[in-house]
Short mmCIF file of C-alpha atoms in Angstrom, two decimals:
data_model
loop_
_atom_site.label_atom_id
_atom_site.label_comp_id
_atom_site.label_asym_id
_atom_site.label_seq_id
_atom_site.Cartn_x
_atom_site.Cartn_y
_atom_site.Cartn_z
CA MET A 251 62.10 115.15 70.86
CA ALA A 252 61.04 114.88 74.52
CA HIS A 253 62.33 111.91 76.49
CA HIS A 254 59.67 109.18 76.89
CA ASP A 255 58.96 108.63 80.61
CA PRO A 256 56.41 105.78 80.71
CA ILE A 257 56.27 105.27 84.46
CA GLY A 258 56.96 108.73 85.88
CA LEU A 259 60.59 107.99 86.68
CA ILE A 260 61.65 111.61 86.64
CA ALA A 261 59.57 114.23 88.35
CA PRO A 262 59.40 117.58 86.41
CA ASN A 263 62.52 119.74 87.03
CA ALA A 264 63.78 117.30 89.64
CA GLY A 265 67.24 115.88 90.18
CA LEU A 266 68.33 112.32 90.77
CA ALA A 267 67.11 112.38 94.35
CA GLN A 268 63.54 112.52 93.04
CA LEU A 269 63.51 109.03 91.58
CA ASN A 270 60.22 107.41 92.43
CA GLU A 271 60.05 104.44 94.79
CA ARG A 272 59.93 101.70 92.22
CA SER A 273 62.86 103.24 90.31
CA ARG A 274 64.87 103.50 93.50
CA ASP A 275 64.08 99.89 94.30
CA ILE A 276 65.24 98.67 90.90
CA PHE A 277 68.34 100.82 90.99
CA ARG A 278 69.19 99.64 94.52
CA GLN A 279 68.85 95.98 93.37
CA ILE A 280 71.27 96.58 90.47
CA VAL A 281 73.83 98.20 92.81
CA GLU A 282 73.49 95.74 95.62
CA SER A 283 73.78 92.80 93.19
CA TYR A 284 76.96 94.38 91.76
CA LEU A 285 78.40 94.97 95.24
CA ALA A 286 77.64 91.36 96.19
CA THR A 287 78.77 89.54 93.04
CA GLY A 288 80.46 91.93 90.70
CA GLU A 289 78.15 90.63 87.91
CA PRO A 290 75.63 92.47 85.74
CA VAL A 291 71.99 91.83 86.62
CA GLY A 292 69.13 91.51 84.08
CA SER A 293 65.50 92.57 84.14
CA ARG A 294 64.18 89.07 84.70
CA ASN A 295 66.22 88.60 87.89
CA ILE A 296 65.30 92.06 89.15
CA SER A 297 61.57 91.45 88.59
CA ARG A 298 61.88 88.51 90.99
CA LEU A 299 63.89 90.47 93.59
CA ILE A 300 61.97 93.73 93.97
CA ALA A 301 59.17 94.14 96.52
CA MET A 302 56.47 95.38 94.10
CA PRO A 303 55.24 93.05 91.29
CA LEU A 304 56.60 94.26 87.92
CA SER A 305 57.01 92.42 84.68
CA PRO A 306 60.48 92.14 83.11
CA ALA A 307 59.28 94.49 80.33
CA SER A 308 58.34 97.16 82.90
CA VAL A 309 61.69 96.69 84.60
CA ARG A 310 63.41 97.13 81.25
CA ASN A 311 61.63 100.45 80.75
CA VAL A 312 62.91 101.68 84.15
CA MET A 313 66.42 100.42 83.36
CA ALA A 314 66.41 102.31 80.06
CA ASP A 315 65.55 105.52 81.94
CA LEU A 316 68.20 104.88 84.61
CA GLU A 317 70.69 104.35 81.81
CA GLN A 318 69.71 107.65 80.19
CA LEU A 319 70.32 109.39 83.53
CA GLY A 320 73.85 107.93 83.54
CA LEU A 321 73.28 105.77 86.67
CA ILE A 322 73.72 102.34 85.00
CA TYR A 323 75.22 100.97 81.81
CA ALA A 324 75.27 97.71 79.82
CA PRO A 325 78.67 96.04 79.58
CA HIS A 326 79.12 94.77 76.03
CA THR A 327 79.37 91.14 77.15
CA SER A 328 75.94 91.01 78.80
CA ALA A 329 72.31 91.99 78.57
CA GLY A 330 72.41 92.88 82.24
CA ARG A 331 73.32 96.27 83.79
CA LEU A 332 76.02 97.55 86.17
CA PRO A 333 76.14 100.85 88.07
CA THR A 334 78.28 103.67 86.64
CA GLU A 335 80.61 105.71 88.90
CA LEU A 336 77.90 108.37 89.01
CA GLY A 337 75.41 105.68 90.01
CA LEU A 338 77.66 104.44 92.81
CA ARG A 339 78.16 107.97 94.07
CA PHE A 340 74.36 108.53 93.98
CA PHE A 341 73.81 105.27 95.81
CA VAL A 342 76.36 106.11 98.54
CA ASP A 343 75.10 109.69 98.96
CA ALA A 344 71.37 109.29 98.62
CA LEU A 345 70.24 105.68 99.05
CA MET A 346 72.65 103.76 101.18
CA GLN A 347 71.97 103.43 104.88
CA VAL A 348 75.24 103.47 106.73
CA GLY A 349 74.48 101.50 109.85
CA ASP A 350 76.36 102.34 113.01
CA LEU A 351 78.68 99.60 114.24
CA THR A 352 77.16 97.21 116.77
CA GLU A 353 78.65 97.17 120.28
CA SER A 354 80.32 93.84 119.56
CA GLU A 355 81.87 95.22 116.35
CA ARG A 356 83.21 98.24 118.28
CA GLN A 357 84.60 95.92 120.95
CA SER A 358 86.22 93.80 118.24
CA ILE A 359 87.97 96.80 116.61
CA GLN A 360 88.91 98.17 120.00
CA SER A 361 90.41 94.93 121.18
CA GLN A 362 92.23 94.37 117.86
CA LEU A 363 93.78 97.81 118.12
CA ALA A 364 94.28 97.87 121.90
CA SER A 365 97.43 95.77 121.77
CA VAL A 366 98.94 98.05 119.13
CA GLY A 367 101.38 100.74 120.13
CA LYS A 368 102.76 99.32 123.39
CA GLY A 369 106.54 99.43 123.23
CA GLN A 370 106.52 99.98 119.44
CA SER A 371 107.60 102.91 117.27
CA VAL A 372 104.75 104.97 115.86
CA GLU A 373 105.43 103.50 112.38
CA ALA A 374 105.29 99.90 113.66
CA ALA A 375 102.14 100.62 115.65
CA LEU A 376 100.41 102.15 112.67
CA GLY A 377 101.51 99.29 110.44
CA GLU A 378 100.02 96.83 112.90
CA ALA A 379 96.80 98.85 113.17
CA LEU A 380 96.56 98.77 109.38
CA THR A 381 96.94 94.98 109.26
CA ARG A 382 93.98 94.75 111.62
CA LEU A 383 91.89 97.29 109.63
CA SER A 384 92.63 95.40 106.43
CA GLY A 385 91.36 92.17 108.02
CA LEU A 386 88.25 93.87 109.31
CA THR A 387 87.29 95.43 105.94
CA ARG A 388 88.70 92.78 103.56
CA ALA A 389 90.41 95.53 101.57
CA ALA A 390 93.92 96.94 101.32
CA ALA A 391 94.44 99.39 104.17
CA VAL A 392 96.62 102.54 103.83
CA VAL A 393 97.85 105.13 106.28
CA LEU A 394 99.68 108.38 105.66
CA THR A 395 101.80 109.83 108.40
CA ALA A 396 103.45 113.23 108.51
CA LYS A 397 107.11 112.38 109.09
CA ALA A 398 107.91 116.01 109.65
CA ASN A 399 106.55 115.45 113.16
CA SER A 400 109.29 112.89 113.99
CA ARG A 401 112.13 114.24 116.09
CA LEU A 402 115.58 113.30 114.93
CA LYS A 403 118.27 111.58 116.97
CA HIS A 404 121.09 110.91 114.51
CA ILE A 405 122.09 111.22 110.82
CA GLU A 406 124.77 109.37 108.87
CA PHE A 407 126.07 109.60 105.28
CA VAL A 408 127.26 106.31 103.79
CA ARG A 409 128.93 106.32 100.35
CA LEU A 410 127.39 103.84 97.87
CA GLU A 411 129.09 104.96 94.63
CA PRO A 412 131.43 107.86 93.73
CA GLU A 413 128.43 110.17 93.21
CA ARG A 414 125.78 108.49 95.36
CA ALA A 415 125.39 108.22 99.13
CA LEU A 416 122.87 106.73 101.54
CA VAL A 417 121.46 109.15 104.11
CA VAL A 418 120.44 107.22 107.27
CA LEU A 419 118.05 109.15 109.58
CA VAL A 420 117.29 107.83 113.05
CA GLY A 421 114.31 109.31 114.92
CA GLU A 422 113.94 109.61 118.66
CA ASP A 423 110.99 107.20 118.39
CA GLY A 424 113.29 104.50 116.97
CA GLN A 425 112.12 104.98 113.40
CA VAL A 426 114.93 104.60 110.83
CA GLU A 427 114.67 105.94 107.32
CA ASN A 428 117.11 105.61 104.43
CA ARG A 429 117.24 107.91 101.45
CA VAL A 430 119.62 107.81 98.49
CA LEU A 431 121.32 111.05 97.66
CA THR A 432 123.19 112.23 94.54
CA LEU A 433 126.57 113.78 95.45
CA PRO A 434 128.42 116.52 93.62
CA PRO A 435 131.41 115.15 91.58
CA GLY A 436 134.67 114.63 93.45
CA VAL A 437 133.35 114.59 97.03
CA PRO A 438 136.00 112.97 99.32
CA SER A 439 134.99 110.64 102.14
CA SER A 440 136.29 113.25 104.61
CA ALA A 441 133.49 115.62 103.40
CA LEU A 442 130.88 113.03 104.28
CA THR A 443 132.39 112.61 107.74
CA GLU A 444 132.47 116.37 108.28
CA ALA A 445 128.87 116.73 107.07
CA THR A 446 127.79 113.95 109.45
CA ASN A 447 129.52 115.61 112.42
CA PHE A 448 128.21 119.08 111.56
CA LEU A 449 124.63 117.86 111.27
CA ASN A 450 124.67 115.66 114.38
CA SER A 451 125.79 118.59 116.52
CA ARG A 452 122.71 120.51 115.45
CA ILE A 453 119.75 118.28 114.64
CA ARG A 454 119.11 116.26 117.81
CA GLY A 455 115.58 116.68 119.11
CA ARG A 456 114.50 118.75 116.09
CA THR A 457 111.76 117.84 113.61
CA LEU A 458 112.73 117.71 109.94
CA ALA A 459 111.15 121.10 109.36
CA GLU A 460 112.90 122.70 112.39
CA ALA A 461 116.24 121.08 111.43
CA ARG A 462 116.03 122.37 107.90
CA LEU A 463 115.45 125.92 109.03
CA GLU A 464 118.30 125.82 111.53
CA LEU A 465 120.71 124.15 109.13
CA GLU A 466 120.10 126.67 106.37
CA THR A 467 120.90 129.45 108.85
CA ALA A 468 123.93 127.53 110.17
CA LEU A 469 125.23 126.93 106.63
CA ALA A 470 125.03 130.63 105.84
CA GLN A 471 127.02 131.41 109.01
CA SER A 472 129.59 128.66 108.65
CA ARG A 473 131.02 129.20 105.20
CA THR A 474 134.47 129.70 106.62
CA GLU A 475 134.21 126.71 108.96
CA LEU A 476 133.24 124.23 106.20
CA ASP A 477 134.78 123.77 102.82
CA GLN A 478 132.64 124.07 99.72
CA LEU A 479 132.26 120.37 99.05
CA THR A 480 131.02 119.64 102.57
CA GLN A 481 128.50 122.46 102.23
CA LYS A 482 127.22 120.89 99.05
CA VAL A 483 126.82 117.53 100.78
CA ILE A 484 124.89 119.11 103.64
CA ALA A 485 122.77 121.20 101.25
CA ALA A 486 121.97 118.07 99.24
CA GLY A 487 121.16 116.23 102.49
CA ILE A 488 118.75 118.97 103.55
CA ALA A 489 117.00 118.88 100.18
CA SER A 490 116.78 115.11 100.28
CA TRP A 491 115.32 114.68 103.70
CA SER A 492 113.24 117.81 104.07
CA GLY A 493 110.98 116.97 101.13
CA GLY A 494 113.14 117.72 98.12
CA ASP A 495 110.76 118.85 95.41
CA GLY A 496 107.69 119.31 97.59
CA ASP A 497 105.86 118.64 100.80
CA ASN A 498 104.59 115.31 99.52
CA ASP A 499 107.97 113.68 100.15
CA ASP A 500 107.64 114.53 103.81
CA ARG A 501 104.88 111.98 104.02
CA GLN A 502 105.13 108.31 104.59
CA LEU A 503 102.73 105.77 103.08
CA ILE A 504 102.24 102.32 104.65
CA VAL A 505 100.11 99.75 102.83
CA ARG A 506 98.79 96.48 104.27
CA GLY A 507 96.47 93.72 103.04
CA HIS A 508 97.20 93.48 99.32
CA ALA A 509 95.98 89.86 99.33
CA ASN A 510 92.51 90.98 100.50
CA LEU A 511 91.96 92.81 97.23
CA LEU A 512 92.47 89.57 95.31
CA GLU A 513 89.97 87.62 97.35
CA ASP A 514 86.56 87.08 95.83
CA LEU A 515 87.47 88.77 92.57
CA HIS A 516 86.51 86.40 89.76
CA ALA A 517 86.47 88.49 86.65
CA LEU A 518 89.74 88.80 84.78
CA GLU A 519 89.17 92.54 84.34
CA ASP A 520 88.87 92.95 88.15
CA LEU A 521 92.18 91.14 88.61
CA GLU A 522 93.83 93.26 85.97
CA ARG A 523 92.39 96.44 87.62
CA VAL A 524 93.79 95.37 90.97
CA ARG A 525 97.20 94.71 89.40
CA LEU A 526 97.23 98.19 87.99
CA LEU A 527 96.02 99.55 91.28
CA PHE A 528 99.10 98.08 92.95
CA ASP A 529 101.35 99.51 90.26
CA ASP A 530 99.89 102.89 91.10
CA LEU A 531 100.24 102.32 94.87
CA GLU A 532 103.90 101.68 94.27
CA THR A 533 104.31 105.17 92.86
CA LYS A 534 102.86 106.49 96.09
CA ARG A 535 102.84 110.14 95.12
CA GLY A 536 99.25 110.03 93.81
CA VAL A 537 98.08 108.28 97.00
CA ILE A 538 99.84 110.86 99.13
CA ASP A 539 98.27 113.73 97.19
CA LEU A 540 94.80 112.16 97.57
CA LEU A 541 95.20 111.42 101.27
CA GLY A 542 96.66 114.89 101.82
CA ARG A 543 93.51 116.44 100.45
CA ALA A 544 91.39 114.24 102.69
CA GLU A 545 93.50 115.20 105.66
CA ARG A 546 92.33 118.80 105.34
CA ALA A 547 88.69 117.73 105.82
CA ASP A 548 86.75 116.48 108.79
CA GLY A 549 85.22 113.02 108.93
CA VAL A 550 85.22 110.20 106.42
CA ARG A 551 85.84 110.99 102.77
CA ILE A 552 84.81 108.64 99.95
CA PHE A 553 86.38 108.79 96.49
CA ILE A 554 84.82 106.53 93.85
CA GLY A 555 86.50 105.64 90.62
CA SER A 556 87.92 108.53 88.60
CA GLU A 557 86.85 111.05 91.29
CA ASN A 558 90.08 110.39 93.05
CA LYS A 559 92.17 111.51 90.04
CA LEU A 560 94.65 108.91 91.17
CA PHE A 561 94.65 105.54 89.55
CA SER A 562 95.31 104.64 85.92
CA LEU A 563 91.98 102.86 85.81
CA SER A 564 88.75 104.15 87.36
CA GLY A 565 87.68 100.92 88.97
CA SER A 566 88.81 101.70 92.50
CA SER A 567 87.37 103.34 95.59
CA THR A 568 89.07 104.95 98.57
CA ILE A 569 87.46 105.47 101.98
CA ILE A 570 89.63 107.52 104.38
CA ALA A 571 89.43 109.39 107.67
CA PRO A 572 91.95 111.69 109.45
CA TYR A 573 93.42 110.92 112.83
CA SER A 574 94.86 113.35 115.44
CA ASP A 575 97.68 113.61 117.95
CA ALA A 576 97.48 114.51 121.66
CA ALA A 577 97.20 118.21 120.83
CA GLY A 578 94.20 117.53 118.54
CA HIS A 579 96.23 118.31 115.35
CA ILE A 580 95.49 116.13 112.35
CA VAL A 581 98.77 114.20 111.74
CA GLY A 582 97.70 111.59 109.23
CA VAL A 583 95.01 109.76 107.42
CA LEU A 584 94.06 106.10 107.38
CA GLY A 585 91.59 104.13 105.31
CA VAL A 586 91.10 101.43 102.72
CA ILE A 587 91.56 101.13 98.94
CA GLY A 588 89.77 98.52 96.90
CA PRO A 589 87.69 97.89 93.83
CA THR A 590 84.49 99.99 93.54
CA ARG A 591 82.73 96.80 94.69
CA LEU A 592 83.43 97.54 98.37
CA ASN A 593 80.93 96.90 101.13
CA TYR A 594 80.47 100.62 101.72
CA ALA A 595 77.85 100.33 104.43
CA ARG A 596 80.27 98.30 106.57
CA VAL A 597 83.62 99.85 105.55
CA ILE A 598 82.64 103.52 106.14
CA PRO A 599 81.77 103.19 109.86
CA THR A 600 84.74 100.80 110.40
CA VAL A 601 87.25 103.32 108.95
CA ASP A 602 85.66 106.13 110.99
CA TYR A 603 85.85 104.19 114.22
CA ALA A 604 89.37 102.89 113.52
CA ALA A 605 90.55 106.56 112.98
CA ARG A 606 89.09 107.53 116.35
CA ILE A 607 90.81 104.58 118.06
CA VAL A 608 94.15 105.48 116.48
CA SER A 609 93.72 109.09 117.60
CA ARG A 610 93.10 107.78 121.15
CA MET A 611 96.16 105.53 120.79
CA LEU A 612 98.32 108.56 119.94
CA GLY A 613 96.82 110.48 122.82
CA GLY A 614 94.47 112.55 120.60
#
């Protein structure tokens, strides 16, 4: 049976972009109400809000068609409607007007980030920039940096347990990183000292990737110089701090502004969603995978709900933009993560501009 289309919602053979003006108006009201309050909105309220006079019954007809298109749905607790992930994506892509930042907003971001970076390590500077970005967008801010770009100054093995050691890496930029390493059985303390001396004579001024390459060559050439246990310690050290089981471990994730996600969220399900979001942030690998994919693209990327294949619940959105170093190479990604009820029109240009400022800060 053909779908009943009482008010010409869908033009023949047309896609979502062909919604007529009144349908767009009603759909926009549903989305904007959700973004503002997080609550479902009913036909009676919409009939009062829209520009053209329509009865609640006519609004309900349009809502039924919007629901059939998969743009809105009725939560079981209410007669009102909320946008689906598809609806939010359609709104962001086709209906939302992303205003450019005003000059005063640009000045505000610039002045907030201007003090960042002076006399700080890159990690500290980015962390500070994130705190500011989180405050500007009222969402949790994240940044992904490629640690492989850091040049090393010193390495140290510190025994924790008979078969576990701490690897302390010190970068030339002052950044310190600790990784826990599983040791082969029976490694004496002298082997840790030998491994430390061997590595420190070779890694200074190298990036992790360069150091790994050189160390693998050096190990092959030094089998007579080093005993077998020391070789195992060094080999384990290389695997630990060069990425181990994949490139993703070469990345560093910094998160700021958790509290902002909890602000203005009234519904229990929103709070539960945010709690799960933080559980997922703690695992980091999914975030790093997502941001890594965004890093390979130009400009701002927006992932809504389950599009990001990241979080255990679909009620989150990520808005991210890459930033560059002095040579113009993309070296990381920054952005914000929050509930799907983000102020997209404001957050998108803010993230874009913040990424450009950070690029400038790094000499890009």
